[in-house]
Short mmCIF file of C-alpha atoms in Angstrom, two decimals:
data_model
loop_
_atom_site.label_atom_id
_atom_site.label_comp_id
_atom_site.label_asym_id
_atom_site.label_seq_id
_atom_site.Cartn_x
_atom_site.Cartn_y
_atom_site.Cartn_z
CA MET X 1 27.92 23.10 -7.42
CA GLU X 2 24.38 24.02 -6.45
CA LEU X 3 24.45 22.58 -2.90
CA LEU X 4 28.12 23.23 -2.13
CA ASN X 5 27.48 25.16 1.10
CA GLN X 6 24.72 22.92 2.41
CA LYS X 7 25.05 20.65 5.40
CA VAL X 8 22.20 18.15 5.20
CA LEU X 9 20.86 15.80 7.86
CA ILE X 10 19.16 12.76 6.34
CA VAL X 11 17.35 10.43 8.75
CA GLY X 12 16.43 7.06 7.28
CA ALA X 13 19.38 7.20 4.92
CA SER X 14 20.41 3.55 4.66
CA SER X 15 18.01 2.40 1.94
CA GLY X 16 15.31 3.38 -0.54
CA ILE X 17 14.51 7.06 -0.97
CA GLY X 18 16.88 8.18 1.80
CA ARG X 19 19.83 6.37 0.25
CA SER X 20 19.12 7.68 -3.24
CA THR X 21 18.72 11.23 -1.90
CA ALA X 22 22.03 11.05 -0.05
CA ILE X 23 23.89 9.98 -3.19
CA SER X 24 22.13 12.56 -5.33
CA LEU X 25 22.81 15.45 -2.95
CA SER X 26 26.46 14.47 -2.58
CA ASN X 27 26.79 14.76 -6.36
CA LYS X 28 25.69 18.39 -6.03
CA GLY X 29 28.25 19.20 -3.37
CA ALA X 30 26.25 18.84 -0.14
CA LYS X 31 27.96 17.68 3.05
CA LEU X 32 25.92 14.90 4.62
CA VAL X 33 25.16 13.61 8.09
CA LEU X 34 23.32 10.31 7.80
CA ILE X 35 21.27 8.56 10.46
CA SER X 36 19.74 5.09 10.37
CA ARG X 37 19.73 1.94 12.51
CA THR X 38 22.22 -0.22 10.59
CA GLU X 39 25.86 0.83 10.60
CA GLU X 40 26.96 -1.46 7.77
CA LYS X 41 24.33 -0.05 5.41
CA LEU X 42 25.29 3.51 6.36
CA LYS X 43 28.93 2.73 5.53
CA GLU X 44 27.83 1.45 2.12
CA VAL X 45 25.88 4.65 1.44
CA ILE X 46 28.82 6.85 2.50
CA ALA X 47 31.07 4.83 0.16
CA SER X 48 28.68 5.57 -2.72
CA CYS X 49 28.61 9.31 -2.05
CA LYS X 50 30.88 11.80 -3.77
CA GLY X 51 32.87 14.41 -1.89
CA HIS X 52 34.39 14.40 1.57
CA GLY X 53 33.37 15.16 5.15
CA HIS X 54 30.26 12.99 5.22
CA THR X 55 29.50 11.32 8.56
CA TYR X 56 26.95 8.93 9.98
CA PHE X 57 25.36 7.79 13.22
CA ALA X 58 23.74 4.39 13.72
CA ILE X 59 20.71 5.27 15.86
CA ASP X 60 17.14 4.08 16.29
CA VAL X 61 14.78 6.99 15.56
CA LYS X 62 12.84 6.12 18.72
CA ASP X 63 15.86 7.12 20.83
CA GLU X 64 15.38 10.87 21.27
CA LYS X 65 18.39 11.27 23.61
CA ALA X 66 20.74 9.57 21.15
CA LEU X 67 19.41 11.70 18.29
CA ASP X 68 19.97 14.87 20.33
CA GLU X 69 23.52 13.88 21.22
CA ALA X 70 24.40 12.94 17.62
CA ILE X 71 23.04 16.14 16.11
CA SER X 72 24.65 18.39 18.71
CA THR X 73 27.97 16.50 18.46
CA SER X 74 28.00 16.88 14.68
CA VAL X 75 27.62 20.64 14.99
CA LYS X 76 30.24 20.97 17.73
CA VAL X 77 32.85 18.84 15.95
CA SER X 78 32.46 20.45 12.53
CA GLY X 79 31.60 23.95 13.69
CA GLU X 80 28.97 23.99 10.96
CA PRO X 81 25.22 24.26 11.58
CA PHE X 82 22.75 22.31 9.48
CA THR X 83 21.03 24.02 6.56
CA SER X 84 18.62 21.20 5.68
CA PHE X 85 16.88 18.21 7.28
CA ILE X 86 15.22 15.34 5.43
CA TYR X 87 13.12 12.82 7.31
CA SER X 88 12.87 9.62 5.28
CA ALA X 89 12.57 6.96 7.99
CA GLY X 90 9.42 4.89 7.93
CA GLN X 91 7.79 1.51 8.21
CA GLU X 92 4.98 0.00 6.19
CA GLY X 93 1.81 -1.18 7.91
CA THR X 94 -1.03 -3.17 6.36
CA VAL X 95 -3.37 -4.40 9.07
CA PRO X 96 -7.18 -4.74 8.76
CA LEU X 97 -9.09 -2.64 11.29
CA LYS X 98 -10.35 -5.64 13.29
CA PHE X 99 -6.75 -6.76 13.91
CA THR X 100 -5.38 -3.31 14.78
CA LYS X 101 -3.98 -3.01 18.31
CA SER X 102 -2.86 0.04 20.26
CA GLU X 103 0.71 -1.26 20.40
CA PHE X 104 0.87 -1.32 16.60
CA LEU X 105 -0.51 2.23 16.39
CA THR X 106 2.05 3.50 18.88
CA ASP X 107 4.91 1.73 17.09
CA ILE X 108 4.08 3.09 13.63
CA LEU X 109 3.72 6.64 14.92
CA GLN X 110 6.99 6.37 16.80
CA VAL X 111 8.76 5.59 13.53
CA ASN X 112 6.81 7.41 10.81
CA THR X 113 5.73 10.61 12.51
CA ILE X 114 6.91 11.55 15.98
CA PRO X 115 10.70 11.67 15.31
CA ALA X 116 10.18 14.21 12.53
CA LEU X 117 8.81 16.67 15.07
CA LEU X 118 11.34 15.85 17.79
CA ILE X 119 14.34 16.16 15.45
CA THR X 120 13.03 19.50 14.18
CA LYS X 121 12.84 20.58 17.81
CA ILE X 122 16.44 19.44 18.42
CA LEU X 123 17.57 21.43 15.38
CA GLN X 124 16.13 24.60 16.91
CA LYS X 125 18.63 24.46 19.76
CA LYS X 126 21.25 27.18 19.71
CA ASP X 127 23.79 26.82 16.86
CA ASN X 128 22.29 23.57 15.53
CA PHE X 129 20.62 25.16 12.49
CA SER X 130 21.80 27.97 10.25
CA LYS X 131 20.82 31.47 11.33
CA ASP X 132 20.26 32.21 7.62
CA GLY X 133 17.43 29.67 7.52
CA GLY X 134 17.12 26.61 5.38
CA SER X 135 14.80 23.78 4.43
CA ILE X 136 13.11 20.81 6.08
CA VAL X 137 11.49 18.04 4.03
CA PHE X 138 9.38 15.18 5.40
CA ILE X 139 8.82 12.13 3.22
CA SER X 140 5.16 11.31 3.58
CA SER X 141 3.17 9.17 1.12
CA ILE X 142 0.25 9.50 -1.22
CA MET X 143 -1.49 7.42 1.47
CA GLY X 144 -1.21 10.45 3.73
CA SER X 145 -4.00 12.15 1.82
CA LEU X 146 -5.78 9.21 0.17
CA GLY X 147 -7.23 6.13 1.82
CA GLN X 148 -6.80 2.42 1.25
CA PRO X 149 -8.34 -0.59 3.00
CA ALA X 150 -6.24 -2.11 5.81
CA LYS X 151 -3.90 0.90 5.84
CA ALA X 152 -5.65 3.09 8.42
CA ALA X 153 -2.65 3.24 10.73
CA TYR X 154 -0.18 3.88 7.94
CA CYS X 155 -2.40 6.55 6.39
CA MET X 156 -2.78 8.16 9.83
CA SER X 157 0.97 8.27 10.38
CA LYS X 158 1.75 9.73 6.96
CA GLY X 159 -1.15 12.18 7.09
CA GLY X 160 0.27 13.39 10.40
CA LEU X 161 3.50 14.36 8.63
CA ILE X 162 1.61 16.50 6.15
CA SER X 163 -0.30 18.35 8.89
CA LEU X 164 2.90 18.68 10.92
CA SER X 165 4.76 20.23 8.00
CA LYS X 166 2.09 22.91 7.55
CA ALA X 167 2.08 23.84 11.23
CA LEU X 168 5.87 23.98 11.39
CA ALA X 169 6.03 25.98 8.15
CA LEU X 170 4.09 28.74 9.86
CA GLU X 171 5.95 28.52 13.15
CA LEU X 172 9.45 28.51 11.61
CA ALA X 173 8.86 31.03 8.82
CA PRO X 174 10.21 33.89 10.98
CA LYS X 175 13.52 31.99 11.13
CA LYS X 176 13.47 31.61 7.31
CA ILE X 177 13.15 27.84 7.67
CA ARG X 178 10.90 26.29 5.04
CA VAL X 179 9.04 23.07 5.85
CA ASN X 180 7.49 20.89 3.12
CA CYS X 181 6.39 17.32 2.44
CA VAL X 182 7.04 15.06 -0.51
CA SER X 183 4.39 12.36 -0.99
CA PRO X 184 5.45 9.54 -3.30
CA GLY X 185 3.26 6.95 -4.90
CA MET X 186 4.76 3.48 -5.16
CA VAL X 187 8.42 3.51 -6.10
CA ILE X 188 10.81 0.58 -6.39
CA THR X 189 12.43 0.01 -2.97
CA ASP X 190 13.15 -3.04 -0.84
CA MET X 191 9.98 -2.28 1.12
CA SER X 192 7.75 -1.98 -1.94
CA MET X 193 9.21 -5.10 -3.52
CA LYS X 194 8.28 -7.09 -0.41
CA ILE X 195 4.71 -5.83 -0.78
CA LEU X 196 4.56 -6.75 -4.46
CA ASP X 197 6.08 -10.16 -3.79
CA SER X 198 3.42 -10.87 -1.15
CA VAL X 199 0.39 -10.36 -3.43
CA SER X 200 -0.93 -12.09 -6.52
CA GLU X 201 0.01 -11.18 -10.07
CA ASP X 202 -3.49 -9.77 -10.59
CA ASN X 203 -3.03 -7.48 -7.57
CA VAL X 204 0.38 -6.35 -8.85
CA ASN X 205 -1.18 -5.42 -12.20
CA GLU X 206 -3.91 -3.48 -10.41
CA ILE X 207 -1.30 -1.53 -8.43
CA LYS X 208 0.54 -0.70 -11.64
CA LYS X 209 -2.70 0.50 -13.26
CA MET X 210 -3.21 2.92 -10.34
CA HIS X 211 -0.13 4.80 -11.56
CA PRO X 212 -0.77 6.19 -15.07
CA LEU X 213 2.94 6.83 -15.60
CA GLY X 214 3.89 3.50 -14.09
CA ILE X 215 5.64 2.70 -10.82
CA GLY X 216 8.39 5.19 -10.06
CA ASN X 217 12.04 5.05 -9.11
CA VAL X 218 13.64 6.41 -5.98
CA GLU X 219 15.54 8.94 -8.14
CA ASP X 220 12.20 10.52 -9.09
CA VAL X 221 11.55 11.34 -5.45
CA ALA X 222 15.17 12.37 -4.76
CA ASN X 223 14.88 14.97 -7.54
CA ALA X 224 11.84 16.51 -5.84
CA ILE X 225 13.62 16.60 -2.49
CA GLU X 226 16.65 18.24 -4.06
CA PHE X 227 14.42 20.96 -5.51
CA LEU X 228 12.81 21.67 -2.11
CA ILE X 229 16.15 22.14 -0.32
CA ALA X 230 17.71 24.23 -3.07
CA ASP X 231 17.41 28.00 -3.43
CA LYS X 232 15.18 27.51 -6.46
CA SER X 233 12.33 26.79 -4.02
CA LYS X 234 13.08 29.61 -1.60
CA TRP X 235 9.48 30.94 -1.78
CA ILE X 236 7.83 27.55 -1.20
CA THR X 237 6.76 26.37 2.24
CA GLY X 238 3.91 24.39 3.73
CA ILE X 239 3.19 22.33 0.60
CA ASP X 240 2.74 18.62 0.01
CA LEU X 241 4.47 17.83 -3.29
CA LEU X 242 2.88 14.76 -4.87
CA VAL X 243 5.34 12.59 -6.82
CA ASP X 244 3.03 9.75 -7.70
CA GLY X 245 3.00 9.06 -11.42
CA GLY X 246 -0.57 10.37 -11.67
CA TYR X 247 -2.01 8.16 -8.90
CA SER X 248 -3.87 11.03 -7.22
CA ALA X 249 -5.27 12.35 -10.51
CA LYS X 250 -7.59 9.37 -10.94
#
């Protein structure tokens, strides 16, 4: 099995892309450590995963101390360092500029962007990450490199992940740790369905037209993530892989 010797940390694993990625990687033999806020949802994901030895921690990504304790505990208990880290936590934000407040900006950055850096820092502590190197993947968004009205804060937070991945790719290359982003277009998740349900049918049709290959599925993104943590991508770092059904080609 291609990922048999991989120990993968997935943050934001209870739904959407994170959930699909966890299930997909377990099918390839990876051992998973899942983090998200809701314990019941994490239990459901673990139950859907193949293999044994998967664990989870119900933690808010804003709690740096709890993240540090969970990651370090996982390594101490299992005796196995991590070989990959996937950051898939995030929140949507559609707020017109005139209604944007500093509290909202702080909140969206504290979920979408800042924990990715802090968790990477935690993983650099002694014994937490494999001495043979590995892979880190941040789930950004096509909105991280393209604009859209009323999404300034969201675009800022996701664009920050792309810039962060490039800086960390250079800094961690001597340790043979690759850092990349995956930027999806719209895929079917609970979050995206709430967005589609909140707009008119005409707006939904316009959103669909923006994606020449149609709206995607979470599995489409999970496949890209799997590629970036596998040995097949061992000479790839610092990239932003667009998985957007042709959205950015228009």
